[in-house]
PDB file of C-alpha atoms in Angstrom:
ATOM      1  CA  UNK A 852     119.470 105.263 107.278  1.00 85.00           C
ATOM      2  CA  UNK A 853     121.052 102.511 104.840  1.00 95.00           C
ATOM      3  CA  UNK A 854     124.439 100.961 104.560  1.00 93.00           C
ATOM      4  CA  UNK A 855     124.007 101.513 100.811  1.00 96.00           C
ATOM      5  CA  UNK A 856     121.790 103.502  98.068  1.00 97.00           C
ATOM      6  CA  UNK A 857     121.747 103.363  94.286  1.00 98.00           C
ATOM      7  CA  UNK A 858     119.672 106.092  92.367  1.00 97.00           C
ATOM      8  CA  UNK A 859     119.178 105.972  88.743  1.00 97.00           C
ATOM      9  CA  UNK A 860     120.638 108.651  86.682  1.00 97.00           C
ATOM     10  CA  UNK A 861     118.661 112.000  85.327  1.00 94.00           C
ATOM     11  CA  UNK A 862     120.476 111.141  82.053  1.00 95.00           C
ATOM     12  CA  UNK A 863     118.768 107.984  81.474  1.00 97.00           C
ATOM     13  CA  UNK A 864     115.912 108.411  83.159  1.00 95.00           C
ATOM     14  CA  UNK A 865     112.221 108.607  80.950  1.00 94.00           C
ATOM     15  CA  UNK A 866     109.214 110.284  81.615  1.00 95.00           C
ATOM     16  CA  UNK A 867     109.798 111.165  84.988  1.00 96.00           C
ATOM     17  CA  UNK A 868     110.263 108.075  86.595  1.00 98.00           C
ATOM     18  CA  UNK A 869     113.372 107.345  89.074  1.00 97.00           C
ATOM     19  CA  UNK A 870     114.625 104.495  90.891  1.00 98.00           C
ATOM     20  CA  UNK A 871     116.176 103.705  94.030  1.00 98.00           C
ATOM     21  CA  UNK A 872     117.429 100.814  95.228  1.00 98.00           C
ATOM     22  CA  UNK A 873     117.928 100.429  98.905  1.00 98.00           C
ATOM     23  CA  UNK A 874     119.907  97.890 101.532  1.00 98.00           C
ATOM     24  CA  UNK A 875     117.652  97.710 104.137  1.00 98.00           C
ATOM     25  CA  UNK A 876     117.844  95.339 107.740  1.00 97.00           C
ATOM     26  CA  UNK A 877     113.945  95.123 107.262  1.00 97.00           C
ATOM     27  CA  UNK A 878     114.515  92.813 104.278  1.00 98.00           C
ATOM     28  CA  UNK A 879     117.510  91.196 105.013  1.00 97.00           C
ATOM     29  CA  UNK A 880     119.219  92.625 101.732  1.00 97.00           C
ATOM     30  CA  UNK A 881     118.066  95.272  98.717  1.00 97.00           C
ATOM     31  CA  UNK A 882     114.465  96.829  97.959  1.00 98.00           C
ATOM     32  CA  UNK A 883     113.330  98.375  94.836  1.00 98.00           C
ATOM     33  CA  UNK A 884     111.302 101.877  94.855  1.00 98.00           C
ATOM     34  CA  UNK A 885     110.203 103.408  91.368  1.00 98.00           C
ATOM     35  CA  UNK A 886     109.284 106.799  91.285  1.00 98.00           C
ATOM     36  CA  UNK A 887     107.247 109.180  89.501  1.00 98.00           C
ATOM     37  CA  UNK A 888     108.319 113.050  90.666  1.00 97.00           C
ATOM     38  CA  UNK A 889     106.687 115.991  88.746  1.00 97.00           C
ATOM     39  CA  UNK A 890     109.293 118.210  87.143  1.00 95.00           C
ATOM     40  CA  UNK A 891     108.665 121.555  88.378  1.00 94.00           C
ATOM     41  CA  UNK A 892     111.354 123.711  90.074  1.00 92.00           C
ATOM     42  CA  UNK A 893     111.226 124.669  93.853  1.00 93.00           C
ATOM     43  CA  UNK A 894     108.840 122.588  95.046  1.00 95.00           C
ATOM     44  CA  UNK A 895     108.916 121.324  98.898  1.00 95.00           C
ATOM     45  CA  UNK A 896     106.961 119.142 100.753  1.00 96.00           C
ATOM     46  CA  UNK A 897     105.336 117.518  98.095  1.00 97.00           C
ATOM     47  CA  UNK A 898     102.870 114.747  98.885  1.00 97.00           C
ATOM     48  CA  UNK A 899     103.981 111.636  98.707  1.00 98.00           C
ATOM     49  CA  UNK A 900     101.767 108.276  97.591  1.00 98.00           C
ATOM     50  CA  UNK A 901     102.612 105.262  97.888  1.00 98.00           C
ATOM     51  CA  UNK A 902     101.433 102.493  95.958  1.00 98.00           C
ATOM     52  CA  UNK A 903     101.017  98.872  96.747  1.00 98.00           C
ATOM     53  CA  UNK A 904     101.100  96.154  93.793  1.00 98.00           C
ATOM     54  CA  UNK A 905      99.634  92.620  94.215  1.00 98.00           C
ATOM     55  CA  UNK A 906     101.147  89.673  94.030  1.00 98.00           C
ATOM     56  CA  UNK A 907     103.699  88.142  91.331  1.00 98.00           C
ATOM     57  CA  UNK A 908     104.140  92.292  90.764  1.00 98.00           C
ATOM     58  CA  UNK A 909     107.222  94.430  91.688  1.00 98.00           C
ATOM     59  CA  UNK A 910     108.016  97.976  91.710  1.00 98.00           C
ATOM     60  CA  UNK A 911     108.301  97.940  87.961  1.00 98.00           C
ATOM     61  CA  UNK A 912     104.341  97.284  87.291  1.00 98.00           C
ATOM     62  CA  UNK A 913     102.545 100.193  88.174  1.00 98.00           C
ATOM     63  CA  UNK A 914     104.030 102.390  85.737  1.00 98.00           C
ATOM     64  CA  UNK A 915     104.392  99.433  82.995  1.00 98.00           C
ATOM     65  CA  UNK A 916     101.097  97.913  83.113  1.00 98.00           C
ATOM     66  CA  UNK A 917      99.064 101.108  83.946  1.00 98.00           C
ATOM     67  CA  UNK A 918     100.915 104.246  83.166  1.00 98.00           C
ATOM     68  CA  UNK A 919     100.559 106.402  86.047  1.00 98.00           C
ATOM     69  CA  UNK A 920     103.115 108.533  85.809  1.00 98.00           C
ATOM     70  CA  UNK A 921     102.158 109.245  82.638  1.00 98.00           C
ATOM     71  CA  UNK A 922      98.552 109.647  83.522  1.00 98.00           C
ATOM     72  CA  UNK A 923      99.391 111.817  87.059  1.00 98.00           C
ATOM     73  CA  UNK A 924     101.565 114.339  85.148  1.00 98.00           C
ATOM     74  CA  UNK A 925      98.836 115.167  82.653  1.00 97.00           C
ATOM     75  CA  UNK A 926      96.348 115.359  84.889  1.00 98.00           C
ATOM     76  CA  UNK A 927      99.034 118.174  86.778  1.00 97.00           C
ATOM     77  CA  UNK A 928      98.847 119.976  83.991  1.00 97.00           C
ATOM     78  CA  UNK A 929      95.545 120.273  83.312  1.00 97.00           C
ATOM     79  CA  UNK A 930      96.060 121.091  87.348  1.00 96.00           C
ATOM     80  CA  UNK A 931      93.286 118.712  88.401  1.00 97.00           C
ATOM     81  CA  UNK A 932      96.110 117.206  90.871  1.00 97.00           C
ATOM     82  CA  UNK A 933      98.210 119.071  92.397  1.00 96.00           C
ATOM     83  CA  UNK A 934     101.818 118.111  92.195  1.00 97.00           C
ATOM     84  CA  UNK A 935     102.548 114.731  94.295  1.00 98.00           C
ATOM     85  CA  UNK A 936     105.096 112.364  94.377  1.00 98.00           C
ATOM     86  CA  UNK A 937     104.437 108.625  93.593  1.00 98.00           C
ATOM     87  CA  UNK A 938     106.222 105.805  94.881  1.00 98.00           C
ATOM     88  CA  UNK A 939     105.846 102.115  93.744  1.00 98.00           C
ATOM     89  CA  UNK A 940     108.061  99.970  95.978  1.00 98.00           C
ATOM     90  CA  UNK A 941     108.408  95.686  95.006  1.00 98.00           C
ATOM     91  CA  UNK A 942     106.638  94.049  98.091  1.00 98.00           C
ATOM     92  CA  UNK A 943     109.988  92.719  99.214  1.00 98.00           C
ATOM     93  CA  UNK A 944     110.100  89.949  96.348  1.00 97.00           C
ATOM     94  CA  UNK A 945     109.209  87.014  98.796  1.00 97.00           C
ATOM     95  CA  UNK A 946     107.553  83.890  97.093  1.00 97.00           C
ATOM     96  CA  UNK A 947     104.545  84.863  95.118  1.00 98.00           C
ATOM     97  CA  UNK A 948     103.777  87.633  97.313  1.00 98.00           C
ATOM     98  CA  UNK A 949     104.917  88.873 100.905  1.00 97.00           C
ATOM     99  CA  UNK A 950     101.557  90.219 101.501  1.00 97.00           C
ATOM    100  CA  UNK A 951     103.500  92.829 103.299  1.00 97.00           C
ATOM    101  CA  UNK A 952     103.753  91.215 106.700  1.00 96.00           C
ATOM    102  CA  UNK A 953     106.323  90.248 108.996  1.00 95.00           C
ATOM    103  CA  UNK A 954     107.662  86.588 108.533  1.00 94.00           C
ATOM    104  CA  UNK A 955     110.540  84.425 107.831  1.00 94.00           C
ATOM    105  CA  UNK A 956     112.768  86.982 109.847  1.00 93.00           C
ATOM    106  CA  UNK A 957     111.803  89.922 107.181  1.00 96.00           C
ATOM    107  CA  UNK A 958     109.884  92.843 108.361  1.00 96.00           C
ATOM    108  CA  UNK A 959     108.178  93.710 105.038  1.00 98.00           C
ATOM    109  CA  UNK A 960     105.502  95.654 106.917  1.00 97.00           C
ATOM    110  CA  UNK A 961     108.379  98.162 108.182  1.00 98.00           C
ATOM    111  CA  UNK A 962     110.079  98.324 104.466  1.00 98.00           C
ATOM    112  CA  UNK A 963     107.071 100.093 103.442  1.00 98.00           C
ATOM    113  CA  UNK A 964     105.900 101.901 106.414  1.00 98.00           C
ATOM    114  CA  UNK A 965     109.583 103.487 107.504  1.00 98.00           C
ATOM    115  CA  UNK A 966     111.982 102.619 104.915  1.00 98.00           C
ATOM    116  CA  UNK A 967     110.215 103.743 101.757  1.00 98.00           C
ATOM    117  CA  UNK A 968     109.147 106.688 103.018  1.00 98.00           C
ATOM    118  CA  UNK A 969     112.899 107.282 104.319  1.00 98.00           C
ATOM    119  CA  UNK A 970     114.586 106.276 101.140  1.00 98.00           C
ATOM    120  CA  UNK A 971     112.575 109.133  99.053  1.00 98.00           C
ATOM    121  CA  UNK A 972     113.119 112.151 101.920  1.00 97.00           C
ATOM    122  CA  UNK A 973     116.361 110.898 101.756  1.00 97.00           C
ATOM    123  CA  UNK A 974     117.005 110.594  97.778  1.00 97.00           C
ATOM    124  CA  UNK A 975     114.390 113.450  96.341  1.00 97.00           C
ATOM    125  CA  UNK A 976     114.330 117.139  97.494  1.00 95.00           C
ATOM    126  CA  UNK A 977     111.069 118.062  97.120  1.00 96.00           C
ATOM    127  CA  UNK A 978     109.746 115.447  99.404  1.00 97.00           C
ATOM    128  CA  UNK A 979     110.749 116.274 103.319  1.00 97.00           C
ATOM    129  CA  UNK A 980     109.532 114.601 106.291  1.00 96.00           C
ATOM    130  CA  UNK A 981     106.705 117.366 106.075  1.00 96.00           C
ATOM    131  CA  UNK A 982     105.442 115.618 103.478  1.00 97.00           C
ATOM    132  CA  UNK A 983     101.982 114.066 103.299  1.00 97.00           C
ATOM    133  CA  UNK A 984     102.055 110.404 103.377  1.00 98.00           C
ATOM    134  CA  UNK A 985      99.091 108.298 101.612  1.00 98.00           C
ATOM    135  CA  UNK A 986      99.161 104.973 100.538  1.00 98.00           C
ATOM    136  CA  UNK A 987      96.496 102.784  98.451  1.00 98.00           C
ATOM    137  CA  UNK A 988      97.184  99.607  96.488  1.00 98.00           C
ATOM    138  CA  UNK A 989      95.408  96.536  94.351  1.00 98.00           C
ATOM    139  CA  UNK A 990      94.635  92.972  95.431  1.00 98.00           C
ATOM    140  CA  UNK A 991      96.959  91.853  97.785  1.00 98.00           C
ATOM    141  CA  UNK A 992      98.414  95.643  97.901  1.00 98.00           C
ATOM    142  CA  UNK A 993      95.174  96.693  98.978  1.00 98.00           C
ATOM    143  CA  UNK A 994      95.297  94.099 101.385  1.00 98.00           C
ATOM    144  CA  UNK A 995      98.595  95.852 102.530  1.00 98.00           C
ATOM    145  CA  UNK A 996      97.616  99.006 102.008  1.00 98.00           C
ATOM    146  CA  UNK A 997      94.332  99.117 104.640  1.00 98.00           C
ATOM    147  CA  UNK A 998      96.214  97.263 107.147  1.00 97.00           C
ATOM    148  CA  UNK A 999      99.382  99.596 107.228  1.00 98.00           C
ATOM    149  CA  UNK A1000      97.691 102.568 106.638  1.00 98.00           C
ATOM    150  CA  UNK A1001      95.206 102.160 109.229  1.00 98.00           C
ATOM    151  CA  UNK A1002      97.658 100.286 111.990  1.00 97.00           C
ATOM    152  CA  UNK A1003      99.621 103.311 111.638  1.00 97.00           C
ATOM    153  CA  UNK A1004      97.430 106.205 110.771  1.00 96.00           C
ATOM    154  CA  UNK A1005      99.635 108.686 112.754  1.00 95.00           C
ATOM    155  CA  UNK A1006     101.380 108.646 109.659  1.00 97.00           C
ATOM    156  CA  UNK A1007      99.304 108.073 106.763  1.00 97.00           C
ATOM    157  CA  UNK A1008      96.953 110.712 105.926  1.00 96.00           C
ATOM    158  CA  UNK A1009      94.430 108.693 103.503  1.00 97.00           C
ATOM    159  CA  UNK A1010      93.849 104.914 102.357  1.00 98.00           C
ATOM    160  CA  UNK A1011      92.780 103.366  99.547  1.00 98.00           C
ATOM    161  CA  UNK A1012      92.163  99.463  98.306  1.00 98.00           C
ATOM    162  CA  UNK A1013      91.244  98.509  94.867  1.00 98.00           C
ATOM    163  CA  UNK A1014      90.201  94.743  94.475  1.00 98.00           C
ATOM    164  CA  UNK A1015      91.384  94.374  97.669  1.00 98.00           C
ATOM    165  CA  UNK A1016      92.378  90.766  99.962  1.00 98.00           C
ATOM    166  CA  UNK A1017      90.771  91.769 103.068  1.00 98.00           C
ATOM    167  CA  UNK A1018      91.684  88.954 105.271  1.00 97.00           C
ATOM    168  CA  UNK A1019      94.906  86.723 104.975  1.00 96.00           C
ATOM    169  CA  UNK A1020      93.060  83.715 104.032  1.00 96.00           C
ATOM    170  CA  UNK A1021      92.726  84.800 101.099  1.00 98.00           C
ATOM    171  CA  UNK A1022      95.717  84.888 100.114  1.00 97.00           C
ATOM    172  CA  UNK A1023      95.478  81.084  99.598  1.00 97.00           C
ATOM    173  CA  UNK A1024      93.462  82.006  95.830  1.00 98.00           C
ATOM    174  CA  UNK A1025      96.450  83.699  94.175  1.00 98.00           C
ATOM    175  CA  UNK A1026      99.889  82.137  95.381  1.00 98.00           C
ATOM    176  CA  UNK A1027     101.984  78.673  95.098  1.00 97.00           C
ATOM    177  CA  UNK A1028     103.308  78.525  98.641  1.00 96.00           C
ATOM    178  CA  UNK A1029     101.319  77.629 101.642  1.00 95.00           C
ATOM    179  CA  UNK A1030     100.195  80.050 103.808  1.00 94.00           C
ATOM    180  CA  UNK A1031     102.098  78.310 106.930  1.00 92.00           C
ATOM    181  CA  UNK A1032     105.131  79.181 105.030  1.00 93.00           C
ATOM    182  CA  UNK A1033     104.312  82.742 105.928  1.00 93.00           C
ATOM    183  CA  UNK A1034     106.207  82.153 109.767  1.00 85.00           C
ATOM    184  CA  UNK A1035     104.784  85.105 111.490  1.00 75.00           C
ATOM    185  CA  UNK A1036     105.228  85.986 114.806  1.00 61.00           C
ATOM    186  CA  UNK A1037     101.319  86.776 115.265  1.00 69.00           C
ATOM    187  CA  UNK A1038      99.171  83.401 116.210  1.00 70.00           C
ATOM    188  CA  UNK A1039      96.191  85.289 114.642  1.00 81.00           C
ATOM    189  CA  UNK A1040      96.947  87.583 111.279  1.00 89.00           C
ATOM    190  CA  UNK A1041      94.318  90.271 111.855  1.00 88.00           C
ATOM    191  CA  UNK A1042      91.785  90.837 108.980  1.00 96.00           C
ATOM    192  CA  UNK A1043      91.373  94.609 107.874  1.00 98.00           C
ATOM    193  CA  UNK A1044      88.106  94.697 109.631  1.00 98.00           C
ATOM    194  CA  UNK A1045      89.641  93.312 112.790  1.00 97.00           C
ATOM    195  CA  UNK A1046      92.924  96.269 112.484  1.00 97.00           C
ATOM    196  CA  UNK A1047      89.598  99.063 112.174  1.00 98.00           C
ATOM    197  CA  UNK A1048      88.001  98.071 114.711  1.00 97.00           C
ATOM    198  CA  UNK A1049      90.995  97.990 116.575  1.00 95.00           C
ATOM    199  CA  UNK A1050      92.350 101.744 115.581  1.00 94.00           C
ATOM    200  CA  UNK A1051      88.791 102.838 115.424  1.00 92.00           C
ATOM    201  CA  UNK A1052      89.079 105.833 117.495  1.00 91.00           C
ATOM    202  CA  UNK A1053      92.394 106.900 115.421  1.00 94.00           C
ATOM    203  CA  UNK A1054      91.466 106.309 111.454  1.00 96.00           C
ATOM    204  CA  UNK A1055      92.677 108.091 108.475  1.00 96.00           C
ATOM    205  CA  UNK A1056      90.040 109.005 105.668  1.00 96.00           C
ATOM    206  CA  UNK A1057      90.085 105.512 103.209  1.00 98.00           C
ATOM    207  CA  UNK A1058      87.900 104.110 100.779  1.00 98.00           C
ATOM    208  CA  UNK A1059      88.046 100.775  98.648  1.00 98.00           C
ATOM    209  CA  UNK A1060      86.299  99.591  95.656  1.00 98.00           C
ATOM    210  CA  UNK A1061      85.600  96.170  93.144  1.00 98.00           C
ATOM    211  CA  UNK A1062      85.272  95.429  90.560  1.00 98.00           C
ATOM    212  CA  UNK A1063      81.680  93.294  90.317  1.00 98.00           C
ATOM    213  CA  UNK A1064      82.805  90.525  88.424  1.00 98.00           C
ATOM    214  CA  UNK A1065      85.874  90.454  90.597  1.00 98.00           C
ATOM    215  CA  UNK A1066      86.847  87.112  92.258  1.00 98.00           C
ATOM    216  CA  UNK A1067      86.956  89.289  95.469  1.00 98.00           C
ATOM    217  CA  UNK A1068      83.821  91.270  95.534  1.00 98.00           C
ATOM    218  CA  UNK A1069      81.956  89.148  98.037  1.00 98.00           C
ATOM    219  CA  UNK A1070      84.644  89.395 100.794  1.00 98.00           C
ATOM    220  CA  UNK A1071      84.816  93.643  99.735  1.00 98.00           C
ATOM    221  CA  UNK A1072      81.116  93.611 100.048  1.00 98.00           C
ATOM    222  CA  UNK A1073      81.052  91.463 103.510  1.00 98.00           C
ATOM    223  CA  UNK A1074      83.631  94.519 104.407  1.00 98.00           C
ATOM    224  CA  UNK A1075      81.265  96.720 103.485  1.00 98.00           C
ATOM    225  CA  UNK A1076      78.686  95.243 105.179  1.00 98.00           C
ATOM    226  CA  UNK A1077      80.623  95.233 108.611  1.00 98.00           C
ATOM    227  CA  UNK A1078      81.983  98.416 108.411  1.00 98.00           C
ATOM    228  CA  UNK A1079      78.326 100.314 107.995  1.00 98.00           C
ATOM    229  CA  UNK A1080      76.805  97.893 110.668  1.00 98.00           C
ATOM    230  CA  UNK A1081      79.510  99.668 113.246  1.00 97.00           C
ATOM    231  CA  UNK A1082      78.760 102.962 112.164  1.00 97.00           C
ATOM    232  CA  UNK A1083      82.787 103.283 110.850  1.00 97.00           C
ATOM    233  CA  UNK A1084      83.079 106.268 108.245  1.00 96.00           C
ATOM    234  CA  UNK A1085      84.413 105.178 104.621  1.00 97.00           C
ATOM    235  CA  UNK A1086      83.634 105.079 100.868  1.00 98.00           C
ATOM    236  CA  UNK A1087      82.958 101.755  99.094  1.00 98.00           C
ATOM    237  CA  UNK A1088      82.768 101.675  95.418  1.00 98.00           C
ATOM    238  CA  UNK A1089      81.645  99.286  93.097  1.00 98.00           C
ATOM    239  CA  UNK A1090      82.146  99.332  89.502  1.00 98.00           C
ATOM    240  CA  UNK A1091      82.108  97.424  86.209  1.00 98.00           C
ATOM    241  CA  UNK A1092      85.165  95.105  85.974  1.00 98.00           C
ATOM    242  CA  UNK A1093      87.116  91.849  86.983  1.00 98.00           C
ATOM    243  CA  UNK A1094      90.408  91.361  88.887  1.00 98.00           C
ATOM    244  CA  UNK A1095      92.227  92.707  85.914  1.00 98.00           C
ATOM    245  CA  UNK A1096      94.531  95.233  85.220  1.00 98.00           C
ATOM    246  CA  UNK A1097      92.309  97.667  82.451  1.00 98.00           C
ATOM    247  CA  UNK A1098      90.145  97.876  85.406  1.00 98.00           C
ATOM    248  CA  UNK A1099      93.252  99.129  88.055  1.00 98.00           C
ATOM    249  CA  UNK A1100      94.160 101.272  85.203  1.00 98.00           C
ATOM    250  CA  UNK A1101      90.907 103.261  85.354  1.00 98.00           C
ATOM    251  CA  UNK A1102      90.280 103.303  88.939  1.00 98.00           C
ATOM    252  CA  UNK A1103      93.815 103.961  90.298  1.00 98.00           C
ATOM    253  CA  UNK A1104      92.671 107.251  89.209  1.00 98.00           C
ATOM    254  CA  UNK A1105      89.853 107.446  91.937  1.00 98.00           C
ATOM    255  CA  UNK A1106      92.516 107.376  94.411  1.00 98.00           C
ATOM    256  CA  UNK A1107      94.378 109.603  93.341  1.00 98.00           C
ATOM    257  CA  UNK A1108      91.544 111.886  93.288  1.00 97.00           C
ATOM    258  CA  UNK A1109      90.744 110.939  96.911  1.00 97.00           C
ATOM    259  CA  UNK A1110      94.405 111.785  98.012  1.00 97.00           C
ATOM    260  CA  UNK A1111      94.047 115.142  96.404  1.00 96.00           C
ATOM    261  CA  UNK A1112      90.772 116.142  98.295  1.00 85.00           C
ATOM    262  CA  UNK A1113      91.318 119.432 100.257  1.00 62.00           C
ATOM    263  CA  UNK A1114      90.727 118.400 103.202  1.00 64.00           C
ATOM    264  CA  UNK A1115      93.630 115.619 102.823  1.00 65.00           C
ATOM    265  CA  UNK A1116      95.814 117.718 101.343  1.00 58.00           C
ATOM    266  CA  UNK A1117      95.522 119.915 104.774  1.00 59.00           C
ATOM    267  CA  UNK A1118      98.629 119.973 106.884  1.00 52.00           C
TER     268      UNK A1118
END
């Protein structure tokens, strides 16, 4: 699938985290996947979750800012999760943020929808193309996250926003270039509502949540709002909390939780 892969060595690695660095057509050059992948022998088709960070992020600062791996693994133990594999790709490292769209002859949406999940069948053994796929995210990931996962539920079993951008526009509050700099092909950028309303007869199982002193909670509530007037099945949270990182740190876990449901867990 790619001209060229790097993978970090077991040697060197710490607390179960890996990374893979990819050369992909998608992005014109490399991406960046860190990895957390439980260690325990023999397992196959492991679940794999991907996570989306927001902007000025890369794949670096889920596990440095919140430690999830760290967090996942005991929570294996204790064997309220079962065993899953978490990927944190960068976003494609465009400007402040490549809101994981296609523009500016990058396909950043495909880097995370085919090549991510390609790069880790391809790289770690217990993940196979039997594999659950989920994917959640925060602010601008979230943003990704609904979009993707819902556009192409065929492959993603569950969804999950925290703090999430719901509509492009908004992507105006966080970063330094303009948003015509974003050259998409699409006249119209579709808000999340508009890409579930237009997969409504095909959605995955999602949920999203704010924070209620969050910059975005009025545009996750108007969500909300929409989504219950059209009789659409999902979970919206609120919580305690701003557009901050202690509060991803806490809630990240609520996905995780969500991904690990029986029912999504099914085959």
């Amino acid at each position: 699938m790619f001209r060229t892969t790097e993978i970090s060595n077991p040697e060197f690695e710490s607390n179960n985290l890996r990374f893979i660095t990819v050369k992909t057509k998608n992005l014109k050059g490399r991406g960046d996947i860190c990895l957390f992948v439980p260690p325990i022998k023999d397992l196959k088709n492991v679940p794999i979750v991907i996570l989306l960070h927001g902007v000025y992020g890369s794949a670096w600062i889920w596990s440095q800012k919140t430690g999830i791996h760290i967090t996942a693994w005991e929570m294996m133990q204790k064997e309220e999760l079962q065993p899953m594999i978490i990927a944190m790709p960068s976003d494609g490292l465009w400007g402040d943020g490549s809101a994981y769209l296609p523009h500016n002859q990058r396909n950043f949406e495909k880097w995370i929808v085919d090549d991510v999940p390609n790069a880790i069948i391809e790289n770690i053994e217990s993940a196979t193309k039997k594999s659950n796929l989920f994917i959640g995210g925060l602010s601008m990931g979230g943003y990704g996250a609904l979009n993707l996962g819902i556009k192409y539920a065929s492959k993603f079993k569950g969804v999950s926003g925290h703090s999430s951008i719901t509509s492009f526009e908004q992507m105006a509050l966080f970063v330094e270039e303009p948003l015509q700099e974003y050259d998409t092909l699409e006249k119209e950028i579709p808000s999340v509502f508009k890409t579930i309303i237009e997969s409504k007869n095909k959605l995955p199982k999602f949920r999203f949540d704010c924070g209620k002193e969050d910059l975005l909670i009025d545009h996750n509530r108007k969500l909300h709002q929409q989504l219950t007037q059209e009789k659409i099945p999902h979970i919206y949270e609120e919580f305690e909390g701003k557009h901050e990182w202690p509060y991803w740190q806490e809630h990240v876990i609520d996905t995780l939780l969500f991904f690990n449901s029986k029912e999504n867990l099914k085959k």
